[in-house]
Amino acid sequence: MDKSGIKFRVIRFEEKYALLKHEDEKIGYMLWPIESLPKDVPLGSDIYLSARTQNELAEAEMNENEDVQNLNAQNAIANTNANISSSEKTEQQFEVMRRLLEELVN
């Protein structure tokens, strides 16, 4: 195991995150995504987090946020297209009703 970086002890696992504790109270506790931990890390074991790992996590979070923004933009476009389609359909229905009324009157 690479022992460079900041040492934390794994003290608890939740659904998506592990609670890590540093021996220095000033640093204290930290939540860390389980998927970013080494595979099959046992409870109570020490892990070492480096700045590079944290930067990679920040980059992954930025990419995830970008993906969410792209998805939101796609949904907005789809909703706009659906509204336009609905508006066009309403206009077509109105035109059909107008023609039917003209035929009834004549």
Short mmCIF file of C-alpha atoms in Angstrom, two decimals:
data_model
loop_
_atom_site.label_atom_id
_atom_site.label_comp_id
_atom_site.label_asym_id
_atom_site.label_seq_id
_atom_site.Cartn_x
_atom_site.Cartn_y
_atom_site.Cartn_z
CA MET A 1 0.00 0.00 0.00
CA ASP A 2 1.24 3.49 -0.85
CA LYS A 3 1.77 5.29 2.45
CA SER A 4 2.21 8.76 1.00
CA GLY A 5 -0.48 11.30 1.67
CA ILE A 6 -2.64 12.02 4.70
CA LYS A 7 -3.45 9.06 6.96
CA PHE A 8 -7.09 8.42 7.87
CA ARG A 9 -8.73 5.49 9.64
CA VAL A 10 -11.95 4.01 8.24
CA ILE A 11 -14.37 4.05 11.18
CA ARG A 12 -17.79 3.56 9.57
CA PHE A 13 -19.44 2.61 6.29
CA GLU A 14 -22.73 4.06 5.06
CA GLU A 15 -24.56 3.36 1.80
CA LYS A 16 -22.34 5.49 -0.45
CA TYR A 17 -19.77 7.01 1.89
CA ALA A 18 -17.20 5.94 4.46
CA LEU A 19 -16.57 8.00 7.56
CA LEU A 20 -12.85 8.60 7.96
CA LYS A 21 -11.07 9.95 11.02
CA HIS A 22 -7.71 11.66 11.24
CA GLU A 23 -5.76 11.40 14.49
CA ASP A 24 -5.34 15.19 14.61
CA GLU A 25 -8.55 16.70 16.02
CA LYS A 26 -7.99 19.85 13.94
CA ILE A 27 -8.46 17.77 10.80
CA GLY A 28 -11.09 15.55 12.40
CA TYR A 29 -13.61 13.57 10.36
CA MET A 30 -14.30 13.36 6.66
CA LEU A 31 -16.85 11.59 4.45
CA TRP A 32 -15.33 9.85 1.44
CA PRO A 33 -17.14 8.09 -1.44
CA ILE A 34 -16.83 4.32 -1.01
CA GLU A 35 -16.25 3.92 -4.75
CA SER A 36 -13.10 6.04 -4.41
CA LEU A 37 -11.62 3.85 -1.67
CA PRO A 38 -9.31 0.94 -2.40
CA LYS A 39 -11.33 -2.23 -3.01
CA ASP A 40 -12.42 -4.23 0.09
CA VAL A 41 -10.97 -1.86 2.68
CA PRO A 42 -11.82 -3.33 6.10
CA LEU A 43 -13.33 -1.28 8.91
CA GLY A 44 -10.60 0.08 11.18
CA SER A 45 -7.91 0.05 8.52
CA ASP A 46 -5.71 3.02 7.71
CA ILE A 47 -5.81 4.61 4.29
CA TYR A 48 -3.69 7.38 2.84
CA LEU A 49 -5.27 10.10 0.76
CA SER A 50 -3.09 12.25 -1.42
CA ALA A 51 -3.76 15.65 -2.93
CA ARG A 52 -3.77 13.99 -6.34
CA THR A 53 -6.63 11.73 -5.27
CA GLN A 54 -8.58 14.71 -3.97
CA ASN A 55 -7.94 16.64 -7.18
CA GLU A 56 -9.12 13.67 -9.22
CA LEU A 57 -12.28 13.54 -7.11
CA ALA A 58 -12.86 17.27 -7.65
CA GLU A 59 -12.38 16.81 -11.39
CA ALA A 60 -14.81 13.88 -11.42
CA GLU A 61 -17.33 16.00 -9.52
CA MET A 62 -16.94 18.82 -12.05
CA ASN A 63 -17.47 16.33 -14.88
CA GLU A 64 -20.55 14.96 -13.12
CA ASN A 65 -21.92 18.50 -12.69
CA GLU A 66 -21.27 19.15 -16.38
CA ASP A 67 -23.11 15.94 -17.27
CA VAL A 68 -26.07 17.05 -15.12
CA GLN A 69 -26.08 20.47 -16.81
CA ASN A 70 -26.02 18.82 -20.25
CA LEU A 71 -28.89 16.53 -19.25
CA ASN A 72 -30.88 19.51 -17.94
CA ALA A 73 -30.28 21.35 -21.22
CA GLN A 74 -31.42 18.30 -23.22
CA ASN A 75 -34.56 18.04 -21.06
CA ALA A 76 -35.29 21.74 -21.56
CA ILE A 77 -34.98 21.32 -25.33
CA ALA A 78 -37.22 18.24 -25.27
CA ASN A 79 -39.82 20.09 -23.17
CA THR A 80 -39.70 23.08 -25.53
CA ASN A 81 -40.14 20.79 -28.54
CA ALA A 82 -43.05 19.05 -26.80
CA ASN A 83 -44.68 22.42 -26.07
CA ILE A 84 -44.22 23.53 -29.69
CA SER A 85 -45.63 20.23 -30.93
CA SER A 86 -48.59 20.57 -28.57
CA SER A 87 -49.18 24.15 -29.75
CA GLU A 88 -49.04 23.08 -33.41
CA LYS A 89 -51.45 20.24 -32.67
CA THR A 90 -53.87 22.67 -31.00
CA GLU A 91 -53.70 24.95 -34.04
CA GLN A 92 -54.40 21.99 -36.35
CA GLN A 93 -57.37 20.95 -34.21
CA PHE A 94 -58.68 24.52 -34.27
CA GLU A 95 -58.38 24.60 -38.07
CA VAL A 96 -60.28 21.30 -38.39
CA MET A 97 -63.05 22.61 -36.10
CA ARG A 98 -63.25 25.87 -38.09
CA ARG A 99 -63.65 23.95 -41.37
CA LEU A 100 -66.31 21.70 -39.86
CA LEU A 101 -68.25 24.73 -38.61
CA GLU A 102 -68.00 26.38 -42.04
CA GLU A 103 -69.37 23.22 -43.64
CA LEU A 104 -72.25 23.14 -41.16
CA VAL A 105 -73.10 26.79 -41.77
CA ASN A 106 -72.94 26.44 -45.56
#
